[in-house]
Tab-separated table of C-alpha atoms (C1' of nucleotides) in Angstrom:
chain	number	residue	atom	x	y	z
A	10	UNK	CA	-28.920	17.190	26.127
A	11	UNK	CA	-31.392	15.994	23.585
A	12	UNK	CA	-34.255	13.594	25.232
A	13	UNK	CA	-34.043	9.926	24.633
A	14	UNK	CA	-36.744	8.811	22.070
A	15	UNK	CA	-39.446	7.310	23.839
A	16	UNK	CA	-39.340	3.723	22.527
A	17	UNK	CA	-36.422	2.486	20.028
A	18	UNK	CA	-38.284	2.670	16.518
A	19	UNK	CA	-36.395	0.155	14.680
A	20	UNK	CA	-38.344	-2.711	13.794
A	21	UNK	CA	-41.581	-1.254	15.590
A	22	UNK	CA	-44.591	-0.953	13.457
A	23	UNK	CA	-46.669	2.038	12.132
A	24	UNK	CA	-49.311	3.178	10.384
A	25	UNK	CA	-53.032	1.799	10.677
A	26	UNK	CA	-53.668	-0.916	13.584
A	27	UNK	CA	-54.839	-4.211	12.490
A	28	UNK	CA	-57.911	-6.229	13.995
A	29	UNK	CA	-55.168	-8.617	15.874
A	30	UNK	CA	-53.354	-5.384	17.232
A	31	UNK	CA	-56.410	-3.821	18.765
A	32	UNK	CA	-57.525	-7.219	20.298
A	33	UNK	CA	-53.607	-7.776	21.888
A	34	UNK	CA	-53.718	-4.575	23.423
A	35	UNK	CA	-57.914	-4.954	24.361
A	36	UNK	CA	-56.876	-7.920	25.970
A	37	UNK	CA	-53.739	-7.070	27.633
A	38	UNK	CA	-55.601	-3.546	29.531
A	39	UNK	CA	-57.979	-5.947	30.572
A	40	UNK	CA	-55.685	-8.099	32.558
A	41	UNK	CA	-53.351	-5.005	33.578
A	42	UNK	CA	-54.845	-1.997	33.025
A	43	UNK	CA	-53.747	1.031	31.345
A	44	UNK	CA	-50.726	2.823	32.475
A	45	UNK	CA	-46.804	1.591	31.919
A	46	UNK	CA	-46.765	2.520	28.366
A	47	UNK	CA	-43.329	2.517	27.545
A	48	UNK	CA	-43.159	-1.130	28.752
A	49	UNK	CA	-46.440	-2.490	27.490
A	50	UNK	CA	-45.746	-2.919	23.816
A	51	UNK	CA	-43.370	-5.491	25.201
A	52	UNK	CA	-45.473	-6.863	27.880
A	53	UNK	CA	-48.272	-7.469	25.104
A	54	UNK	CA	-46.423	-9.057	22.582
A	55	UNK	CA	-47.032	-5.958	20.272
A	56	UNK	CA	-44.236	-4.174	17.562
A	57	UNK	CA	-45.380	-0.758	18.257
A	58	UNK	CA	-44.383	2.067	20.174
A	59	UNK	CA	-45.361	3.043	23.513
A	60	UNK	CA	-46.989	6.183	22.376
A	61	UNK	CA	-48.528	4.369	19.526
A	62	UNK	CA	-50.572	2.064	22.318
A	63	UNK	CA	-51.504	4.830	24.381
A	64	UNK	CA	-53.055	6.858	21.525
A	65	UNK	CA	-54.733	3.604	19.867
A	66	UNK	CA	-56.436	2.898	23.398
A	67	UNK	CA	-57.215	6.559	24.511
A	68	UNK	CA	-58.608	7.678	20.959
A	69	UNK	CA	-60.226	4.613	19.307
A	70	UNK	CA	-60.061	1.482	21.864
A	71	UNK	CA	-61.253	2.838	25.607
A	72	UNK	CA	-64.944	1.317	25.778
A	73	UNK	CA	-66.763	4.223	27.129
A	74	UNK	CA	-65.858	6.675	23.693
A	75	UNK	CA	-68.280	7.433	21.846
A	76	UNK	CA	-68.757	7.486	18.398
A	77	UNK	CA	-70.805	8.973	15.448
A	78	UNK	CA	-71.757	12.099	14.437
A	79	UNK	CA	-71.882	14.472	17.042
A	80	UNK	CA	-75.555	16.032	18.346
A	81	UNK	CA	-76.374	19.881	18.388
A	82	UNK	CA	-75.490	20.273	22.186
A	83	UNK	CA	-71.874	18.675	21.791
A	84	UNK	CA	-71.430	21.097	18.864
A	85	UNK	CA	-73.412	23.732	20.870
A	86	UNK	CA	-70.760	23.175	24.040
A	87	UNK	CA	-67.920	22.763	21.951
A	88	UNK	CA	-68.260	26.076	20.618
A	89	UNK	CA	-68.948	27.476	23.730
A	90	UNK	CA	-65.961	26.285	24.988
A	91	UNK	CA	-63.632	26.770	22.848
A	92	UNK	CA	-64.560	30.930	23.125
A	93	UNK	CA	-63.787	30.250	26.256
A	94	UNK	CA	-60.759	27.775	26.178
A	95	UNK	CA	-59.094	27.794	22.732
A	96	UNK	CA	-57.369	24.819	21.467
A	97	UNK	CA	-57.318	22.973	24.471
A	98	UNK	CA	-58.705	20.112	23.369
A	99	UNK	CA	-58.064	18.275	26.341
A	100	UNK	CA	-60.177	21.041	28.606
A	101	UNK	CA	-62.803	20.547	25.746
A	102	UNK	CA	-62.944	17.111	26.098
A	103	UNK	CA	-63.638	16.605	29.586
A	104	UNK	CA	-66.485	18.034	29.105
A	105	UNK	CA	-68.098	16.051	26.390
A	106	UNK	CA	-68.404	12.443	27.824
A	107	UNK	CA	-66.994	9.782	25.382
A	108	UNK	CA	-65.535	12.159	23.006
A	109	UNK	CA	-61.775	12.367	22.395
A	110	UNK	CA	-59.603	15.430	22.271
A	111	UNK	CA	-58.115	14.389	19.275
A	112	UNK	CA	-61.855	13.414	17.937
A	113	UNK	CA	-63.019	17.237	18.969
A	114	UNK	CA	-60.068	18.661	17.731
A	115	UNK	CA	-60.839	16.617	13.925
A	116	UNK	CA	-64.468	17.889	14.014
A	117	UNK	CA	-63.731	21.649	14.772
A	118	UNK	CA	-60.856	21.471	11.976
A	119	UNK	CA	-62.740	19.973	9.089
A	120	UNK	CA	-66.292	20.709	10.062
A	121	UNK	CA	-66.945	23.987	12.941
A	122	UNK	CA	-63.920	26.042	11.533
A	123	UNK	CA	-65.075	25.944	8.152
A	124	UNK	CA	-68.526	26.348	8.935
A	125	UNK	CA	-67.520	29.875	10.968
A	126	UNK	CA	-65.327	31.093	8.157
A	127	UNK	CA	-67.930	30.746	5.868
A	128	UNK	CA	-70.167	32.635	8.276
A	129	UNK	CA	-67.734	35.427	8.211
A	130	UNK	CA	-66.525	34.148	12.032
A	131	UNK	CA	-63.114	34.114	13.027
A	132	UNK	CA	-62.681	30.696	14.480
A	133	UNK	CA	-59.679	31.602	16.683
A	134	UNK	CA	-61.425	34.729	18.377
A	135	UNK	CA	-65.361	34.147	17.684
A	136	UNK	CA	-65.868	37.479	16.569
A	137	UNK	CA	-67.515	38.373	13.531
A	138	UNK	CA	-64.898	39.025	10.722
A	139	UNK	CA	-66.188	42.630	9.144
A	140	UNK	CA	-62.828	42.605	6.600
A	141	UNK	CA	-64.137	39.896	4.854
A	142	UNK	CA	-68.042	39.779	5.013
A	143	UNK	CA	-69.730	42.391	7.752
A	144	UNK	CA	-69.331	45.541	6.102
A	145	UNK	CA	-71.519	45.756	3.400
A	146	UNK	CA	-74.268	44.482	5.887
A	147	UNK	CA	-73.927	46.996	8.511
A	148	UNK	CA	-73.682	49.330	5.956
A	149	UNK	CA	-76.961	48.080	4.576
A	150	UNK	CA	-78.679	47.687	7.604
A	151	UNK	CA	-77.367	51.368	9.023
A	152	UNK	CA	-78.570	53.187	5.850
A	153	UNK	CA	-81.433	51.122	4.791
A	154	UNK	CA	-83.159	49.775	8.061
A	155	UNK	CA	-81.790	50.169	11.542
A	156	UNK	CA	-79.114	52.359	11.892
A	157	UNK	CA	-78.742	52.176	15.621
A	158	UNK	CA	-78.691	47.939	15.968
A	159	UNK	CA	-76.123	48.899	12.745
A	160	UNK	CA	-74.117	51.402	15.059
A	161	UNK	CA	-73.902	49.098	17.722
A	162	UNK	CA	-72.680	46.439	15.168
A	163	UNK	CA	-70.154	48.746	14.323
A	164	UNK	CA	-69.164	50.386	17.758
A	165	UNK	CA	-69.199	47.077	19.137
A	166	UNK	CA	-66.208	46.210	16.832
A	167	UNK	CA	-64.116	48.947	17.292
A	168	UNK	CA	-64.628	48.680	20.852
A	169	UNK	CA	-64.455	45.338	21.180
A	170	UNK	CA	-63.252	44.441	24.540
A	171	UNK	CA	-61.902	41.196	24.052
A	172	UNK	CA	-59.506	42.095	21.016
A	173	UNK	CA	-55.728	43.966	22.097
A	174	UNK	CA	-56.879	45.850	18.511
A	175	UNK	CA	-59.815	46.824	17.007
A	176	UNK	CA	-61.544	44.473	14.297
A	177	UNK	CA	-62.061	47.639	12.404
A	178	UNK	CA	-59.137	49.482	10.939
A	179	UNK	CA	-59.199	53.007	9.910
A	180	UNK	CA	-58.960	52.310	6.049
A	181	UNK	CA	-62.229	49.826	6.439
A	182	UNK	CA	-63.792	52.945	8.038
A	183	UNK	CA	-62.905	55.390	5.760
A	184	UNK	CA	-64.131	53.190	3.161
A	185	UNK	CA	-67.691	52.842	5.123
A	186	UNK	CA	-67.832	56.474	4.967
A	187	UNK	CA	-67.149	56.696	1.077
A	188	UNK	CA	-69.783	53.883	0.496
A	189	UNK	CA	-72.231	56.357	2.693
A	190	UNK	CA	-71.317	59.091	0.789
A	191	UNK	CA	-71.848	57.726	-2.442
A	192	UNK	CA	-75.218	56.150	-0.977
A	193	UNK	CA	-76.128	60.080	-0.048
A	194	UNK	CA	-75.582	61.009	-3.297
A	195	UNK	CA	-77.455	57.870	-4.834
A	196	UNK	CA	-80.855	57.773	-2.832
A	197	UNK	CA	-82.119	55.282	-5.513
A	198	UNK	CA	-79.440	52.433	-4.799
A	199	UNK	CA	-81.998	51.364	-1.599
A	200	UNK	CA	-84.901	49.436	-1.254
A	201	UNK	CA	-88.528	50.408	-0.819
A	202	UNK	CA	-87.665	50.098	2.791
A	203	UNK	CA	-85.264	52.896	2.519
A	204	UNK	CA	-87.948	55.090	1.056
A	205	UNK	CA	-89.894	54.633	4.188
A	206	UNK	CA	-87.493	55.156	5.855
A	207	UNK	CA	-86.471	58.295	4.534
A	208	UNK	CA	-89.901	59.664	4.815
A	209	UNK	CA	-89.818	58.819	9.064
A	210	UNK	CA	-86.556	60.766	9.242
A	211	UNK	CA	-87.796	63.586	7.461
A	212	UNK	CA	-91.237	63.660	9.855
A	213	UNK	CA	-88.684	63.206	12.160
A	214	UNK	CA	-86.226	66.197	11.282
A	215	UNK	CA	-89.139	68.499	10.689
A	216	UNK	CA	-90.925	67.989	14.134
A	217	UNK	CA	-87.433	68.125	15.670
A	218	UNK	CA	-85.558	70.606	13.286
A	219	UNK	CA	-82.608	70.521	15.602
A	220	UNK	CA	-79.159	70.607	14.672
A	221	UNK	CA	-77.285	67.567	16.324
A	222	UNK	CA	-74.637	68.762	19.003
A	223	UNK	CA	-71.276	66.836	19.056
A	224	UNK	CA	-71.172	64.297	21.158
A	225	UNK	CA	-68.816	64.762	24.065
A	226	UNK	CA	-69.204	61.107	26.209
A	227	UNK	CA	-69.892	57.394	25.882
A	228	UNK	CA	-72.642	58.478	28.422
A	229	UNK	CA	-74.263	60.807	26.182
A	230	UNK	CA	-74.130	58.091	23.639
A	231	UNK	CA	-76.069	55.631	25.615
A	232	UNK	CA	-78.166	57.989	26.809
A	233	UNK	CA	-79.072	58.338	23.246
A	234	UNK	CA	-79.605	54.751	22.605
A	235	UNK	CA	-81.360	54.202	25.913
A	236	UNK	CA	-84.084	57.046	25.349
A	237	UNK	CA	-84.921	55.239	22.054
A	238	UNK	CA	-85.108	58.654	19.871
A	239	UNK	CA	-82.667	56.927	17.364
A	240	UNK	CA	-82.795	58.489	13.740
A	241	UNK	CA	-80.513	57.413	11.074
A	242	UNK	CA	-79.631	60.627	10.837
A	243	UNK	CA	-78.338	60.720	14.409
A	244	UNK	CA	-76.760	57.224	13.621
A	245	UNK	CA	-74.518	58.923	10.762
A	246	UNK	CA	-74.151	61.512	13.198
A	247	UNK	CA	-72.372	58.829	15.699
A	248	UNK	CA	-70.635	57.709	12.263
A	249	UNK	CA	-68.931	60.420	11.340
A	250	UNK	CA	-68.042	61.014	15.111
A	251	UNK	CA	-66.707	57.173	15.431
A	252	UNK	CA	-64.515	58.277	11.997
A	253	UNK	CA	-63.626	61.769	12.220
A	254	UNK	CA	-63.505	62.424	15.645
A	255	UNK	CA	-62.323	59.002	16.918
A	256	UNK	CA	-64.812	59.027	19.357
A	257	UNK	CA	-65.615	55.445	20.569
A	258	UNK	CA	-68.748	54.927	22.305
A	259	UNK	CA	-68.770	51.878	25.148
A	260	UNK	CA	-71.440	49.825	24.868
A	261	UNK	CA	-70.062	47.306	27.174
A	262	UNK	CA	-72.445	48.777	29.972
A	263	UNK	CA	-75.292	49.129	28.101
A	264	UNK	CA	-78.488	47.289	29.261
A	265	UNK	CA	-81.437	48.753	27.023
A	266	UNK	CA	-83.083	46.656	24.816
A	267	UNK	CA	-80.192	47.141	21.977
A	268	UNK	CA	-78.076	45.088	23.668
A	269	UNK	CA	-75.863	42.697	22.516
A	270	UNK	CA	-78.137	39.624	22.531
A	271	UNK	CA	-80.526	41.932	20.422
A	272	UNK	CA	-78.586	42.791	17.877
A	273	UNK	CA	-79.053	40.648	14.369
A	274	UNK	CA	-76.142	38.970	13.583
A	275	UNK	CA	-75.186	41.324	10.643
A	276	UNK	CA	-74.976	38.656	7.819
A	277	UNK	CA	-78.506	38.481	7.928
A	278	UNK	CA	-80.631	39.905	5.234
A	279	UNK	CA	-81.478	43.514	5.704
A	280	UNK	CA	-85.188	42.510	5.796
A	281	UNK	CA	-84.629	39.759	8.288
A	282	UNK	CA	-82.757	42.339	10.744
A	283	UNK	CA	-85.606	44.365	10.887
A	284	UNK	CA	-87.975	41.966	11.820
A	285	UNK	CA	-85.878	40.369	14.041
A	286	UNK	CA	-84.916	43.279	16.025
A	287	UNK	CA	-88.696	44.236	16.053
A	288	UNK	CA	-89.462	41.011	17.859
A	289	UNK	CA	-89.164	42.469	21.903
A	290	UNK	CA	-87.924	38.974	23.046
A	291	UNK	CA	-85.844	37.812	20.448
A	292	UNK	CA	-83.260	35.719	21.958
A	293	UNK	CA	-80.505	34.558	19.443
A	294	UNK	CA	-78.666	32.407	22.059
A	295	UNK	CA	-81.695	29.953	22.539
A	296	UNK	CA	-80.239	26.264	23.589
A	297	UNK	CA	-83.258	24.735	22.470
A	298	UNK	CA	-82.450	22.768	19.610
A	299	UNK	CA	-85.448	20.685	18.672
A	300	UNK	CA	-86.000	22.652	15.597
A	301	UNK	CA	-82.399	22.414	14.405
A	302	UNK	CA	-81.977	18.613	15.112
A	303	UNK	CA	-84.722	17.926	12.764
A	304	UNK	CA	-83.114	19.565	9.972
A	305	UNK	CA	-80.085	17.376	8.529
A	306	UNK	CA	-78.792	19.610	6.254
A	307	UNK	CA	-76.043	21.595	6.307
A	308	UNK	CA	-77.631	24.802	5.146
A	309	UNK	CA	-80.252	24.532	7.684
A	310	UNK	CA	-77.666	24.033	9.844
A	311	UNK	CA	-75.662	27.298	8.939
A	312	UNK	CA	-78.601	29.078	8.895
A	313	UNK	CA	-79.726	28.141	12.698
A	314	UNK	CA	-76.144	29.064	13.679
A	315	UNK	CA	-76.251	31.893	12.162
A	316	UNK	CA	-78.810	33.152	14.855
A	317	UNK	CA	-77.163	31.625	18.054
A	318	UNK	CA	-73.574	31.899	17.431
A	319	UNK	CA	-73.497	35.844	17.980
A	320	UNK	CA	-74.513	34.448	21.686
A	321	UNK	CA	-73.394	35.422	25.210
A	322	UNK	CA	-72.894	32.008	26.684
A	323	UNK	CA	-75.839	31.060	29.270
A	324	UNK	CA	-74.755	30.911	32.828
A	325	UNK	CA	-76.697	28.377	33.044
A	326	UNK	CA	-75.309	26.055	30.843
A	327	UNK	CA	-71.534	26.495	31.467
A	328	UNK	CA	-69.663	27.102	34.840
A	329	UNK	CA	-66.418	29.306	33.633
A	330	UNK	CA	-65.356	29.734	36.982
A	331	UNK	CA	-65.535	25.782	37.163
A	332	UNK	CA	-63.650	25.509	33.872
A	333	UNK	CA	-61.509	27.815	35.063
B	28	DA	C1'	-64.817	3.346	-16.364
B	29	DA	C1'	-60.931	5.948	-15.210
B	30	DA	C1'	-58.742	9.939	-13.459
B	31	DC	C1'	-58.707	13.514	-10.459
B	32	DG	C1'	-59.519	16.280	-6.444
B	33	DC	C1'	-61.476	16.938	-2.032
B	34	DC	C1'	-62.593	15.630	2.574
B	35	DG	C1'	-62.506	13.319	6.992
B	36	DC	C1'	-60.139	10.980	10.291
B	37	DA	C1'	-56.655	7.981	12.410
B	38	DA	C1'	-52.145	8.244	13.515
B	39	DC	C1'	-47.740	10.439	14.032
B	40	DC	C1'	-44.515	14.019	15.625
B	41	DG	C1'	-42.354	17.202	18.551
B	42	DC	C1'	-42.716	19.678	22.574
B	43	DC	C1'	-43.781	20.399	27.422
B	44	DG	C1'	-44.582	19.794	32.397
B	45	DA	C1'	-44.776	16.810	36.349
B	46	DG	C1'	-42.685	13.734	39.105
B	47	DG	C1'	-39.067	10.545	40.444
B	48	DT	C1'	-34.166	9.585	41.387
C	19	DA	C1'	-30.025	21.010	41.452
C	20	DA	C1'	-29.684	18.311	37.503
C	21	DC	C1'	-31.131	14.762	34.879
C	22	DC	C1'	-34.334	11.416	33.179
C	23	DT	C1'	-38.776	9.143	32.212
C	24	DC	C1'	-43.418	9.261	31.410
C	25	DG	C1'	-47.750	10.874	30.089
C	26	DG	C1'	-50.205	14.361	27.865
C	27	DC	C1'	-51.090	17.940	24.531
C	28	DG	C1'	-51.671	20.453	20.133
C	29	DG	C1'	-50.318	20.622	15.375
C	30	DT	C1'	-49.671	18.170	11.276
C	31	DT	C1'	-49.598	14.414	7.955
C	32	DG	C1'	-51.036	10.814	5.036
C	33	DC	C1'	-54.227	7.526	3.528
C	34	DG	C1'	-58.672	5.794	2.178
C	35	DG	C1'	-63.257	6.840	0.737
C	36	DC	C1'	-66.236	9.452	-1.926
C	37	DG	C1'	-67.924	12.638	-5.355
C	38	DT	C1'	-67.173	14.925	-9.671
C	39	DT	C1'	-65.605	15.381	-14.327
DNA sequence: AAACGCCGCAACCGCCGAGGT
DNA sequence: AACCTCGGCGGTTGCGGCGTT
């Protein structure tokens, strides 16, 4: 049986509300209070639907909503949320005072979501989206600067724990090995940085002048990571493991100072990884936002988020078990 | 100044679950 | 148990404002 339409629609109005609407319904919640939607219309002298009164008061009408732009923290929390929650607006809602599920669900469509995207963030699973914008960086960064933050970039996404698949698949990494190859063969495409590089690693392989063993356990790889003797040419060791071999090192349980927090979010500029990886207590998930509210743009504003949306959310700021 | 396109937001639509009869 | 109503939710639409050409 189909359901009865919630109001017969003939003759009722839609579209905008007038000033005289809002007021007739203002006024007639004040007397009665909300509630009894299907016969309030009626009750208030008003040609609209039921529906239509409940969303006019609940969205735009109810006098403790707030309105204007929304601050850093609501942004900050809706974000964290919605990691958390998805699109339940609703969910989201309750926890911003004076903000609307419909209002939250506006700002994430035309103003977060885009803002991700262009970040190279998937909106629908916050995770960095390397198809469209990561790989060329981690490439960068693993050749050029910091192979093992790189490596964890990339191991991280294959092994990501919160995806049924990998981020990664198997032609991307093929294609990361090409690009390596070629960069092997073309020493000159790097930066100065490289250079220097190059001339650690060879210090490095002629103190050592050890052939690398294969790696046989996720332990073995953290153990690597944890000792902090890290070479690139280790990293494209681990490479060519992750791609050949299928090995697919857990970094889940890792707590040495590459851990997740630590590692640059990998649209940043090779040179900016490197000194922001340097820095022992850089924290990317900062709250603090008197820097950022101070800047109005929306540049500066990509380019604070940028830093603090790679985040693990703060205990301390968000209860899931509460949400939960 | 006019035309056009884009963007943001209010409002609508269809579906669902809870609760009552 | 089946049916119905109501309120709520998430997705989508359409209009008005604004910027660009």
């Amino acid at each position: 049986m189909g359901r009865a339409p919630c109001c017969d629609k003939n003759g009722l109005k839609k579209g905008p509300w007038t000033t005289e609407e809002d007021a007739m319904l203002v006024n007639y919640i004040q007397k009665h209070g909300p509630g009894n939607w299907r016969n309030l219309p009626k009750n208030a002298g008003l040609q609209r639907c039921g529906k239509s009164c409940r969303l006019r008061w609940t969205n735009y009408l109810r006098p403790d909503i707030k309105r204007g732009r929304f601050s850093f923290e609501e942004e900050e929390t809706i974000i964290q949320l919605h990691s958390i929650l998805g699109n339940k607006w609703s969910a989201i809602a309750a926890r911003l005072p004076g903000r609307t599920d419909n209002e939250i669900k506006n700002y994430w469509n035309t103003h977060i979501r885009k803002r991700l995207l262009r970040m190279g963030i998937d909106p629908v699973t916050h995770a960095p989206r390397i198809d469209l914008l990561d790989l060329s960086s981690i490439l960068s960064s693993y050749v050029c600067n910091n192979p093992a933050a790189a490596l964890l970039n990339l191991s991280n996404l294959l092994n990501s724990t919160h995806q049924q698949q990998p981020l990664v698949n198997p032609e991307m990494l093929r294609l990361a090995t090409s690009l390596l190859s070629i960069k092997q063969a073309n020493p000159e495409m790097c930066s100065q940085n490289y250079n220097l590089h190059q001339n650690q690693i060879s210090n490095s392989q002629e103190q050592n002048n050890q052939v690398l063993p294969p790696l046989q356990s996720n332990d073995q790889f953290q153990n690597l990571i944890q000792g902090g003797d890290f070479s690139a040419d280790m990293a494209k060791h681990l490479m060519q493991q992750i791609n050949v071999e299928g090995f697919s090192p857990n970094i889940t349980n890792l707590s040495c100072p590459l851990s997740q927090e630590n590692i640059v979010p990998p649209n940043l500029s090779a040179d900016h990884h490197q000194t922001a990886v340097s820095q022992a207590n850089y924290v990317p998930c900062s709250t603090t936002s008197g820097t950022y509210i101070n800047s109005s743009t929306e540049d500066e504003k990509e380019s604070y988020c940028s830093s603090w949306l790679k985040f693990e959310i703060p205990e301390s700021t968000l209860d899931i078990s509460d949400i939960m």
